[in-house]
GROMACS .gro file of C-alpha atoms in nm:
model
  482
    1MET     CA    1  -1.952   2.241   0.291
    2LEU     CA    2  -1.964   2.593   0.435
    3GLN     CA    3  -1.651   2.796   0.371
    4PRO     CA    4  -1.505   2.971   0.680
    5ARG     CA    5  -1.366   3.323   0.670
    6GLN     CA    6  -1.009   3.352   0.544
    7ASP     CA    7  -0.890   3.464   0.888
    8ASP     CA    8  -1.037   3.149   1.041
    9PRO     CA    9  -0.755   2.916   1.161
   10LEU     CA   10  -0.940   2.626   0.994
   11ALA     CA   11  -0.969   2.800   0.655
   12GLY     CA   12  -0.683   2.604   0.496
   13LEU     CA   13  -0.818   2.275   0.628
   14TYR     CA   14  -1.168   2.341   0.496
   15ASN     CA   15  -1.028   2.456   0.163
   16ALA     CA   16  -0.842   2.125   0.125
   17ALA     CA   17  -1.157   1.937   0.228
   18SER     CA   18  -1.363   2.121  -0.033
   19ARG     CA   19  -1.118   1.996  -0.299
   20GLU     CA   20  -1.140   1.643  -0.152
   21ASP     CA   21  -0.759   1.641  -0.140
   22LEU     CA   22  -0.701   1.391   0.141
   23LEU     CA   23  -0.327   1.447   0.162
   24ALA     CA   24  -0.364   1.826   0.175
   25MET     CA   25  -0.626   1.780   0.447
   26SER     CA   26  -0.370   1.580   0.644
   27VAL     CA   27  -0.097   1.841   0.594
   28GLU     CA   28  -0.322   2.127   0.707
   29ALA     CA   29  -0.449   1.939   1.011
   30ARG     CA   30  -0.099   1.833   1.118
   31ALA     CA   31   0.013   2.195   1.101
   32LEU     CA   32  -0.271   2.281   1.339
   33VAL     CA   33  -0.186   1.998   1.578
   34ASN     CA   34   0.180   2.100   1.580
   35SER     CA   35   0.107   2.468   1.643
   36GLY     CA   36  -0.171   2.393   1.893
   37PRO     CA   37  -0.395   2.703   1.862
   38GLU     CA   38  -0.675   2.757   2.112
   39LEU     CA   39  -0.959   2.603   1.912
   40GLY     CA   40  -1.154   2.466   2.207
   41SER     CA   41  -1.443   2.248   2.093
   42ARG     CA   42  -1.353   2.314   1.728
   43TRP     CA   43  -1.082   2.051   1.758
   44SER     CA   44  -1.372   1.810   1.700
   45GLU     CA   45  -1.406   1.963   1.352
   46VAL     CA   46  -1.040   1.886   1.286
   47ALA     CA   47  -1.092   1.534   1.418
   48GLY     CA   48  -1.395   1.481   1.197
   49ILE     CA   49  -1.206   1.584   0.885
   50MET     CA   50  -0.911   1.362   0.979
   51ASN     CA   51  -1.148   1.072   1.030
   52GLU     CA   52  -1.275   1.135   0.676
   53ALA     CA   53  -0.922   1.165   0.537
   54GLY     CA   54  -0.803   0.847   0.706
   55ASP     CA   55  -0.510   1.001   0.895
   56ILE     CA   56  -0.531   0.791   1.212
   57ALA     CA   57  -0.233   0.948   1.388
   58CYS     CA   58  -0.346   1.305   1.324
   59LEU     CA   59  -0.699   1.213   1.430
   60LEU     CA   60  -0.554   1.099   1.761
   61GLY     CA   61  -0.348   1.418   1.790
   62ALA     CA   62  -0.652   1.639   1.730
   63CYS     CA   63  -0.851   1.444   1.989
   64HIS     CA   64  -0.574   1.488   2.247
   65LYS     CA   65  -0.588   1.863   2.182
   66LEU     CA   66  -0.965   1.852   2.228
   67VAL     CA   67  -0.930   1.680   2.567
   68GLU     CA   68  -0.657   1.922   2.674
   69GLN     CA   69  -0.860   2.230   2.588
   70VAL     CA   70  -1.211   2.109   2.675
   71PRO     CA   71  -1.147   1.851   2.948
   72ASP     CA   72  -1.486   1.883   3.120
   73ASP     CA   73  -1.693   1.796   2.813
   74PRO     CA   74  -1.768   1.419   2.796
   75GLN     CA   75  -1.773   1.444   2.416
   76SER     CA   76  -1.401   1.527   2.420
   77HIS     CA   77  -1.323   1.193   2.581
   78ILE     CA   78  -1.565   1.010   2.353
   79TRP     CA   79  -1.384   1.157   2.053
   80LEU     CA   80  -1.050   1.041   2.197
   81ALA     CA   81  -1.181   0.691   2.259
   82SER     CA   82  -1.309   0.678   1.899
   83ALA     CA   83  -0.965   0.777   1.774
   84TYR     CA   84  -0.800   0.500   1.974
   85THR     CA   85  -1.054   0.254   1.836
   86ALA     CA   86  -0.985   0.368   1.479
   87GLY     CA   87  -0.620   0.278   1.534
   88GLY     CA   88  -0.703  -0.058   1.690
   89ASP     CA   89  -0.593   0.045   2.041
   90HIS     CA   90  -0.900  -0.080   2.223
   91ARG     CA   91  -0.738  -0.090   2.566
   92SER     CA   92  -0.657   0.281   2.555
   93ALA     CA   93  -1.012   0.347   2.433
   94LEU     CA   94  -1.146   0.157   2.734
   95GLN     CA   95  -0.922   0.345   2.977
   96THR     CA   96  -1.035   0.676   2.826
   97LEU     CA   97  -1.403   0.606   2.896
   98GLN     CA   98  -1.388   0.417   3.225
   99HIS     CA   99  -1.401   0.729   3.441
  100LEU     CA  100  -1.694   0.867   3.239
  101LEU     CA  101  -1.888   0.545   3.283
  102ALA     CA  102  -1.814   0.541   3.656
  103ALA     CA  103  -1.957   0.892   3.683
  104ASN     CA  104  -2.256   0.816   3.456
  105PRO     CA  105  -2.342   0.448   3.510
  106ARG     CA  106  -2.694   0.482   3.365
  107ASP     CA  107  -2.596   0.663   3.046
  108ALA     CA  108  -2.729   0.423   2.782
  109ALA     CA  109  -2.516   0.555   2.495
  110LEU     CA  110  -2.202   0.536   2.708
  111ASN     CA  111  -2.285   0.182   2.819
  112ARG     CA  112  -2.326   0.080   2.454
  113ARG     CA  113  -2.002   0.246   2.350
  114VAL     CA  114  -1.794   0.084   2.625
  115GLY     CA  115  -1.971  -0.245   2.559
  116ARG     CA  116  -1.854  -0.239   2.197
  117ILE     CA  117  -1.498  -0.175   2.311
  118LEU     CA  118  -1.519  -0.473   2.547
  119LEU     CA  119  -1.643  -0.684   2.256
  120ASP     CA  120  -1.341  -0.580   2.053
  121LEU     CA  121  -1.125  -0.694   2.344
  122GLY     CA  122  -1.304  -1.030   2.359
  123LEU     CA  123  -1.453  -0.956   2.702
  124THR     CA  124  -1.802  -1.078   2.616
  125SER     CA  125  -1.935  -1.134   2.969
  126GLU     CA  126  -1.840  -0.783   3.076
  127ALA     CA  127  -1.989  -0.643   2.754
  128GLN     CA  128  -2.321  -0.817   2.822
  129VAL     CA  129  -2.354  -0.635   3.153
  130LEU     CA  130  -2.325  -0.296   2.984
  131PHE     CA  131  -2.561  -0.376   2.698
  132ARG     CA  132  -2.819  -0.497   2.950
  133SER     CA  133  -2.775  -0.172   3.142
  134ALA     CA  134  -2.858   0.023   2.824
  135LEU     CA  135  -3.164  -0.196   2.762
  136ALA     CA  136  -3.285  -0.136   3.118
  137SER     CA  137  -3.324   0.229   3.017
  138ASN     CA  138  -3.487   0.155   2.682
  139GLY     CA  139  -3.602  -0.189   2.576
  140LEU     CA  140  -3.620  -0.071   2.212
  141ASP     CA  141  -3.253   0.034   2.199
  142ALA     CA  142  -3.155  -0.131   1.869
  143LEU     CA  143  -2.780  -0.081   1.910
  144ALA     CA  144  -2.789  -0.230   2.260
  145TRP     CA  145  -2.973  -0.536   2.128
  146GLU     CA  146  -2.718  -0.566   1.848
  147GLY     CA  147  -2.434  -0.554   2.099
  148LEU     CA  148  -2.597  -0.810   2.327
  149SER     CA  149  -2.658  -1.045   2.034
  150LYS     CA  150  -2.287  -1.033   1.950
  151ALA     CA  151  -2.182  -1.081   2.310
  152LYS     CA  152  -2.376  -1.403   2.374
  153THR     CA  153  -2.500  -1.726   2.222
  154PHE     CA  154  -2.878  -1.751   2.236
  155THR     CA  155  -3.061  -2.066   2.347
  156ALA     CA  156  -3.414  -2.175   2.260
  157GLY     CA  157  -3.689  -2.049   2.486
  158GLU     CA  158  -3.483  -1.797   2.679
  159ASP     CA  159  -3.613  -1.459   2.797
  160ASP     CA  160  -3.365  -1.255   2.587
  161LEU     CA  161  -3.500  -1.406   2.267
  162ALA     CA  162  -3.861  -1.339   2.366
  163GLN     CA  163  -3.781  -0.979   2.462
  164LEU     CA  164  -3.592  -0.920   2.138
  165GLU     CA  165  -3.890  -1.052   1.941
  166GLN     CA  166  -4.118  -0.822   2.140
  167ALA     CA  167  -3.891  -0.525   2.063
  168ARG     CA  168  -3.914  -0.604   1.691
  169ILE     CA  169  -4.294  -0.628   1.708
  170SER     CA  170  -4.324  -0.309   1.915
  171ALA     CA  171  -4.105  -0.108   1.679
  172GLY     CA  172  -4.346   0.113   1.491
  173GLU     CA  173  -4.321   0.378   1.227
  174GLU     CA  174  -4.162   0.614   1.478
  175MET     CA  175  -3.849   0.396   1.473
  176SER     CA  176  -3.616   0.465   1.180
  177PRO     CA  177  -3.571   0.202   0.907
  178ARG     CA  178  -3.207   0.180   1.014
  179ASP     CA  179  -3.294   0.086   1.372
  180ARG     CA  180  -3.566  -0.155   1.263
  181GLY     CA  181  -3.309  -0.319   1.038
  182ILE     CA  182  -3.061  -0.346   1.325
  183LEU     CA  183  -3.323  -0.520   1.541
  184SER     CA  184  -3.395  -0.768   1.263
  185TYR     CA  185  -3.022  -0.837   1.212
  186ALA     CA  186  -2.991  -0.906   1.585
  187LEU     CA  187  -3.285  -1.147   1.569
  188ALA     CA  188  -3.137  -1.324   1.267
  189LYS     CA  189  -2.821  -1.388   1.466
  190ALA     CA  190  -3.026  -1.515   1.763
  191TYR     CA  191  -3.221  -1.765   1.552
  192GLU     CA  192  -2.902  -1.879   1.381
  193ASP     CA  193  -2.755  -1.949   1.725
  194ILE     CA  194  -3.041  -2.187   1.807
  195GLY     CA  195  -3.041  -2.352   1.465
  196GLU     CA  196  -3.368  -2.201   1.342
  197TYR     CA  197  -3.219  -2.117   1.006
  198ASP     CA  198  -3.545  -2.062   0.818
  199ILE     CA  199  -3.658  -1.795   1.064
  200ALA     CA  200  -3.307  -1.648   1.066
  201SER     CA  201  -3.306  -1.614   0.687
  202ARG     CA  202  -3.645  -1.439   0.698
  203ARG     CA  203  -3.509  -1.189   0.947
  204VAL     CA  204  -3.203  -1.133   0.725
  205ALA     CA  205  -3.422  -1.047   0.425
  206GLU     CA  206  -3.631  -0.816   0.641
  207ALA     CA  207  -3.326  -0.649   0.797
  208ALA     CA  208  -3.155  -0.586   0.465
  209ALA     CA  209  -3.472  -0.430   0.319
  210PHE     CA  210  -3.508  -0.196   0.617
  211TYR     CA  211  -3.143  -0.100   0.626
  212ARG     CA  212  -3.107  -0.045   0.253
  213ALA     CA  213  -3.381   0.218   0.273
  214SER     CA  214  -3.155   0.422   0.502
  215ALA     CA  215  -2.827   0.353   0.319
  216PRO     CA  216  -2.862   0.395  -0.060
  217PHE     CA  217  -2.567   0.310  -0.285
  218ASP     CA  218  -2.507   0.417  -0.646
  219MET     CA  219  -2.389   0.091  -0.801
  220ASP     CA  220  -2.383   0.239  -1.152
  221GLN     CA  221  -2.136   0.503  -1.037
  222HIS     CA  222  -1.924   0.238  -0.864
  223GLU     CA  223  -1.909   0.024  -1.178
  224GLU     CA  224  -1.818   0.328  -1.386
  225GLY     CA  225  -1.532   0.401  -1.146
  226VAL     CA  226  -1.409   0.044  -1.180
  227ARG     CA  227  -1.431   0.065  -1.559
  228ARG     CA  228  -1.224   0.384  -1.557
  229ILE     CA  229  -0.957   0.231  -1.332
  230LEU     CA  230  -0.930  -0.073  -1.558
  231GLU     CA  231  -0.894   0.152  -1.861
  232VAL     CA  232  -0.622   0.368  -1.704
  233TYR     CA  233  -0.395   0.101  -1.559
  234ASP     CA  234  -0.273  -0.108  -1.850
  235SER     CA  235   0.037  -0.308  -1.935
  236SER     CA  236   0.222   0.002  -2.061
  237PHE     CA  237   0.288   0.092  -1.697
  238THR     CA  238   0.452  -0.233  -1.591
  239GLY     CA  239   0.830  -0.221  -1.584
  240ALA     CA  240   0.852   0.157  -1.578
  241ASN     CA  241   0.730   0.165  -1.221
  242GLU     CA  242   1.037  -0.021  -1.094
  243GLU     CA  243   1.239   0.290  -1.167
  244ALA     CA  244   0.975   0.543  -1.061
  245GLY     CA  245   0.830   0.379  -0.751
  246LEU     CA  246   0.982   0.334  -0.407
  247ILE     CA  247   1.144  -0.004  -0.345
  248ASP     CA  248   1.041  -0.128   0.000
  249SER     CA  249   0.938  -0.487   0.066
  250ARG     CA  250   0.785  -0.433   0.411
  251PRO     CA  251   0.416  -0.382   0.314
  252VAL     CA  252   0.193  -0.682   0.246
  253PHE     CA  253  -0.159  -0.599   0.126
  254ILE     CA  254  -0.452  -0.836   0.176
  255ILE     CA  255  -0.708  -0.792  -0.102
  256ALA     CA  256  -1.049  -0.935  -0.015
  257PRO     CA  257  -1.417  -0.839  -0.015
  258PRO     CA  258  -1.611  -0.852   0.314
  259SER     CA  259  -1.668  -1.192   0.479
  260CYS     CA  260  -1.344  -1.342   0.350
  261GLY     CA  261  -1.139  -1.338   0.669
  262ALA     CA  262  -0.911  -1.043   0.581
  263SER     CA  263  -0.887  -0.912   0.938
  264TRP     CA  264  -0.841  -1.266   1.070
  265LEU     CA  265  -0.552  -1.332   0.833
  266ALA     CA  266  -0.394  -0.994   0.911
  267SER     CA  267  -0.405  -1.077   1.283
  268VAL     CA  268  -0.248  -1.420   1.226
  269LEU     CA  269   0.030  -1.294   0.999
  270SER     CA  270   0.115  -1.012   1.240
  271ALA     CA  271   0.161  -1.248   1.536
  272PRO     CA  272   0.538  -1.304   1.480
  273ALA     CA  273   0.783  -1.063   1.642
  274GLY     CA  274   0.866  -0.762   1.429
  275VAL     CA  275   0.542  -0.778   1.231
  276ALA     CA  276   0.234  -0.557   1.280
  277ALA     CA  277  -0.104  -0.504   1.117
  278LEU     CA  278  -0.308  -0.199   1.027
  279PRO     CA  279  -0.684  -0.207   1.089
  280ARG     CA  280  -0.916  -0.316   0.809
  281SER     CA  281  -1.081   0.026   0.813
  282ASN     CA  282  -0.760   0.217   0.740
  283SER     CA  283  -0.723   0.418   0.419
  284LEU     CA  284  -0.362   0.530   0.459
  285PHE     CA  285  -0.255   0.443   0.106
  286TRP     CA  286  -0.568   0.598  -0.046
  287MET     CA  287  -0.487   0.921   0.139
  288SER     CA  288  -0.119   0.906   0.040
  289ALA     CA  289  -0.214   0.864  -0.327
  290ALA     CA  290  -0.390   1.204  -0.344
  291PRO     CA  291  -0.104   1.354  -0.556
  292LEU     CA  292  -0.207   1.120  -0.837
  293GLY     CA  293  -0.521   1.327  -0.871
  294ASP     CA  294  -0.811   1.140  -1.027
  295GLN     CA  295  -0.568   0.870  -1.144
  296THR     CA  296  -0.641   0.941  -1.510
  297ARG     CA  297  -0.405   0.813  -1.777
  298GLU     CA  298  -0.263   1.164  -1.814
  299HIS     CA  299  -0.199   1.200  -1.440
  300ILE     CA  300  -0.027   0.861  -1.417
  301ARG     CA  301   0.191   0.918  -1.724
  302ALA     CA  302   0.293   1.261  -1.595
  303ALA     CA  303   0.391   1.099  -1.265
  304LEU     CA  304   0.597   0.834  -1.443
  305SER     CA  305   0.780   1.090  -1.656
  306ALA     CA  306   0.863   1.329  -1.372
  307PRO     CA  307   1.241   1.383  -1.343
  308GLY     CA  308   1.468   1.249  -1.069
  309GLU     CA  309   1.360   1.108  -0.735
  310GLY     CA  310   1.095   1.371  -0.685
  311ASN     CA  311   0.833   1.205  -0.906
  312ALA     CA  312   0.483   1.159  -0.770
  313LEU     CA  313   0.499   0.780  -0.746
  314THR     CA  314   0.801   0.788  -0.518
  315GLY     CA  315   0.636   1.061  -0.314
  316VAL     CA  316   0.321   0.856  -0.269
  317GLY     CA  317   0.525   0.556  -0.156
  318LYS     CA  318   0.723   0.763   0.092
  319ALA     CA  319   0.409   0.925   0.233
  320TYR     CA  320   0.243   0.587   0.287
  321LEU     CA  321   0.552   0.441   0.455
  322GLU     CA  322   0.577   0.741   0.687
  323TYR     CA  323   0.211   0.720   0.786
  324ALA     CA  324   0.236   0.346   0.852
  325HIS     CA  325   0.558   0.384   1.051
  326GLU     CA  326   0.397   0.656   1.262
  327ILE     CA  327   0.124   0.415   1.369
  328LEU     CA  328   0.310   0.085   1.384
  329GLY     CA  329   0.660   0.189   1.485
  330ASP     CA  330   0.981   0.031   1.360
  331VAL     CA  331   0.871  -0.308   1.225
  332ARG     CA  332   1.033  -0.520   0.959
  333ARG     CA  333   0.703  -0.602   0.790
  334TRP     CA  334   0.341  -0.500   0.817
  335ILE     CA  335   0.009  -0.635   0.694
  336ASP     CA  336  -0.244  -0.396   0.543
  337PRO     CA  337  -0.593  -0.545   0.492
  338THR     CA  338  -0.750  -0.215   0.382
  339SER     CA  339  -1.105  -0.255   0.254
  340LEU     CA  340  -1.011  -0.024  -0.036
  341GLY     CA  341  -0.745  -0.266  -0.156
  342GLU     CA  342  -0.898  -0.372  -0.487
  343LEU     CA  343  -0.945  -0.008  -0.590
  344ALA     CA  344  -0.598   0.105  -0.479
  345ALA     CA  345  -0.393  -0.196  -0.590
  346GLY     CA  346  -0.301  -0.046  -0.928
  347ALA     CA  347  -0.150   0.260  -0.764
  348ILE     CA  348   0.008   0.044  -0.493
  349GLY     CA  349   0.170  -0.171  -0.760
  350LEU     CA  350   0.322   0.134  -0.930
  351CYS     CA  351   0.426   0.328  -0.618
  352LEU     CA  352   0.553   0.031  -0.414
  353PRO     CA  353   0.692  -0.216  -0.670
  354ALA     CA  354   0.832  -0.448  -0.400
  355ALA     CA  355   0.506  -0.479  -0.203
  356ARG     CA  356   0.324  -0.810  -0.214
  357PHE     CA  357  -0.044  -0.899  -0.226
  358VAL     CA  358  -0.248  -1.185  -0.081
  359ARG     CA  359  -0.586  -1.229  -0.246
  360ILE     CA  360  -0.861  -1.421  -0.066
  361ARG     CA  361  -1.138  -1.580  -0.271
  362ARG     CA  362  -1.452  -1.754  -0.148
  363ASP     CA  363  -1.741  -1.954  -0.289
  364PRO     CA  364  -1.965  -1.677  -0.426
  365LEU     CA  365  -2.289  -1.814  -0.280
  366ASP     CA  366  -2.136  -1.843   0.067
  367GLN     CA  367  -1.976  -1.504   0.036
  368ALA     CA  368  -2.287  -1.324  -0.089
  369TRP     CA  369  -2.511  -1.474   0.181
  370SER     CA  370  -2.257  -1.403   0.454
  371ILE     CA  371  -2.239  -1.040   0.338
  372LEU     CA  372  -2.616  -1.003   0.318
  373LYS     CA  373  -2.672  -1.130   0.671
  374THR     CA  374  -2.418  -0.892   0.825
  375ARG     CA  375  -2.456  -0.527   0.919
  376TYR     CA  376  -2.124  -0.356   0.852
  377GLN     CA  377  -2.073  -0.043   1.061
  378ARG     CA  378  -1.843   0.111   0.799
  379ALA     CA  379  -1.971  -0.052   0.481
  380ARG     CA  380  -1.989   0.105   0.137
  381HIS     CA  381  -2.364   0.032   0.154
  382TRP     CA  382  -2.377  -0.214  -0.133
  383THR     CA  383  -2.416  -0.497   0.116
  384TYR     CA  384  -2.796  -0.489   0.162
  385HIS     CA  385  -2.932  -0.608  -0.173
  386ALA     CA  386  -2.852  -0.924  -0.367
  387ASP     CA  387  -2.799  -0.747  -0.700
  388ASP     CA  388  -2.571  -0.483  -0.547
  389ILE     CA  389  -2.366  -0.753  -0.374
  390ALA     CA  390  -2.336  -0.960  -0.692
  391ARG     CA  391  -2.234  -0.661  -0.904
  392ALA     CA  392  -1.983  -0.540  -0.646
  393LEU     CA  393  -1.823  -0.884  -0.616
  394ALA     CA  394  -1.804  -0.913  -0.996
  395ALA     CA  395  -1.638  -0.570  -1.016
  396HIS     CA  396  -1.396  -0.672  -0.740
  397ASN     CA  397  -1.298  -0.983  -0.934
  398ARG     CA  398  -1.246  -0.788  -1.257
  399LEU     CA  399  -1.014  -0.547  -1.078
  400VAL     CA  400  -0.806  -0.804  -0.891
  401GLU     CA  401  -0.769  -1.033  -1.192
  402HIS     CA  402  -0.638  -0.730  -1.381
  403TRP     CA  403  -0.385  -0.654  -1.106
  404GLU     CA  404  -0.270  -1.017  -1.104
  405THR     CA  405  -0.203  -0.987  -1.476
  406LEU     CA  406  -0.018  -0.654  -1.445
  407PHE     CA  407   0.193  -0.755  -1.146
  408PRO     CA  408   0.273  -1.126  -1.191
  409GLY     CA  409   0.469  -1.294  -0.915
  410ARG     CA  410   0.353  -1.043  -0.656
  411PHE     CA  411   0.011  -1.201  -0.592
  412LEU     CA  412  -0.073  -1.515  -0.395
  413THR     CA  413  -0.436  -1.626  -0.423
  414VAL     CA  414  -0.583  -1.837  -0.143
  415ARG     CA  415  -0.929  -1.979  -0.082
  416TYR     CA  416  -1.129  -1.902   0.230
  417GLU     CA  417  -1.238  -2.266   0.240
  418ASP     CA  418  -0.874  -2.381   0.254
  419LEU     CA  419  -0.799  -2.134   0.532
  420ALA     CA  420  -1.088  -2.280   0.733
  421GLU     CA  421  -1.028  -2.648   0.656
  422ASP     CA  422  -0.649  -2.679   0.618
  423THR     CA  423  -0.556  -2.386   0.837
  424GLU     CA  424  -0.200  -2.469   0.936
  425ASN     CA  425  -0.074  -2.562   0.590
  426GLU     CA  426  -0.241  -2.263   0.424
  427VAL     CA  427  -0.110  -2.018   0.682
  428ARG     CA  428   0.240  -2.158   0.647
  429ARG     CA  429   0.218  -2.119   0.270
  430ILE     CA  430   0.105  -1.758   0.305
  431ALA     CA  431   0.371  -1.687   0.569
  432PHE     CA  432   0.645  -1.812   0.338
  433PHE     CA  433   0.518  -1.591   0.054
  434THR     CA  434   0.490  -1.282   0.274
  435GLY     CA  435   0.819  -1.331   0.459
  436VAL     CA  436   0.693  -1.380   0.814
  437ASP     CA  437   0.776  -1.656   1.062
  438ALA     CA  438   0.560  -1.955   0.970
  439ASP     CA  439   0.572  -2.128   1.310
  440SER     CA  440   0.447  -1.821   1.498
  441ALA     CA  441   0.179  -1.752   1.239
  442ALA     CA  442   0.060  -2.114   1.247
  443GLU     CA  443   0.038  -2.108   1.627
  444ALA     CA  444  -0.169  -1.790   1.613
  445ALA     CA  445  -0.394  -1.943   1.346
  446ALA     CA  446  -0.463  -2.246   1.567
  447ARG     CA  447  -0.562  -2.021   1.856
  448GLN     CA  448  -0.785  -1.801   1.640
  449LYS     CA  449  -0.943  -2.073   1.424
  450PRO     CA  450  -1.277  -2.061   1.615
  451ALA     CA  451  -1.337  -1.717   1.463
  452LEU     CA  452  -1.355  -1.877   1.116
  453GLU     CA  453  -1.588  -2.150   1.239
  454THR     CA  454  -1.863  -1.893   1.301
  455ASP     CA  455  -1.880  -1.837   0.923
  456PRO     CA  456  -1.823  -2.185   0.781
  457ALA     CA  457  -1.806  -2.319   0.428
  458GLY     CA  458  -2.153  -2.403   0.301
  459ILE     CA  459  -2.323  -2.132   0.507
  460HIS     CA  460  -2.549  -2.039   0.215
  461GLN     CA  461  -2.732  -2.369   0.266
  462ARG     CA  462  -2.881  -2.225   0.585
  463ALA     CA  463  -3.066  -1.966   0.376
  464GLY     CA  464  -3.306  -2.222   0.234
  465ALA     CA  465  -3.526  -2.084  -0.042
  466ARG     CA  466  -3.404  -1.731   0.023
  467ILE     CA  467  -3.074  -1.810  -0.142
  468GLU     CA  468  -3.247  -1.824  -0.483
  469PRO     CA  469  -3.266  -1.444  -0.535
  470VAL     CA  470  -2.897  -1.431  -0.442
  471ARG     CA  471  -2.814  -1.711  -0.684
  472GLU     CA  472  -3.006  -1.538  -0.964
  473ALA     CA  473  -2.830  -1.206  -0.893
  474LEU     CA  474  -2.489  -1.373  -0.911
  475VAL     CA  475  -2.576  -1.534  -1.245
  476ARG     CA  476  -2.694  -1.198  -1.380
  477ALA     CA  477  -2.361  -1.048  -1.271
  478GLY     CA  478  -2.169  -1.312  -1.470
  479PHE     CA  479  -2.085  -1.577  -1.209
  480THR     CA  480  -2.089  -1.941  -1.315
  481LEU     CA  481  -2.245  -2.146  -1.036
  482PRO     CA  482  -2.286  -2.522  -0.996
   0.00000   0.00000   0.00000
């Protein structure tokens, strides 16, 4: 990262970013938003760093400054819409871009962007119109095909399927591996819609191979990080944290890998009055925990032994609560399904000793295949190869089983299959454990149950022979399979 001059108003922000100190990045950026200097288009730099840090509220503040100071640049409004989307406010994101789309109805990228927002709002018919508009400009637009495939259910013999197949065939070396992978993922979904599971599984294998070439992941480094976390957080910390951490029972953390229904459960549990949910993509606690440094044994012990109420653990808890309150308002409980949950749970357990955890488990074959056949827009890039998936899931299990041992009584483990098959009873059980109204949560679960039916138990059986490499990878990673 290039270092700006010391008289640059962004010098402090870039200095914090160079140290990868997420909390210091937030502090510096908030000072800029509060003072409101004339940065013009450079507010997008502030927004980009806040997006990296995970400070959703400050990201939104920086984007508002960008629109105020550079109102005639369409990118200002696109940044603002992205900030709203990051916070889960899809209606505001839509309102932000509607006037741009009206002025530029043939802008393919804008049609795609607004189409994705409409998908998030469940407005699939309206989204289809915009994705088709983008495809009218470029029939090889991979992202437009991806959006259209999510917005509709394909039927055998239809024109859309034939045109999507033609796009895949026409895609040559000039198309990036990423885009070729996206086209193949879209085709896999189309063939799954019509029940052609063998063809769908072939397209999944092809898509993952293409996409992995553009999104490498260092699994050895990930496993080393997990090993270090397991070594640092041991039983010597339990008990001491009740005096050092911040007692607040409002947060409930959902700990689950991809394709386990974490966002679905967060939405259901937040349906009752006085309860809210953070988006799956949030990293508020991870950012708040920056004062713990690299979370080495020495750093944690120093935090535990700090005098008075000013110790680092209490400070981390307070920072997280303030960030969450800023986004969610005055609620009596909130659900946090952060995708970083398994990595952060040790620090969460120490800093917020009254917080509770819901762990979701799933049949490993179903889970691994469901992950492999999905393109995640904000994945950690281990989701495109069977061995990476198996190793990541094994590491996840090692971490969460360790947290369950360290923080007994604070974890409730549920099975994805039970959520899908015995939805009302399972949701009521979870609601009782988390302290939310069971009747309201059960009603929301009944309304939203179709979302689970798109990823049913036994889905790995649709993979046919292509499940065997996945099965072998899981066995190599230590899973015991029937």
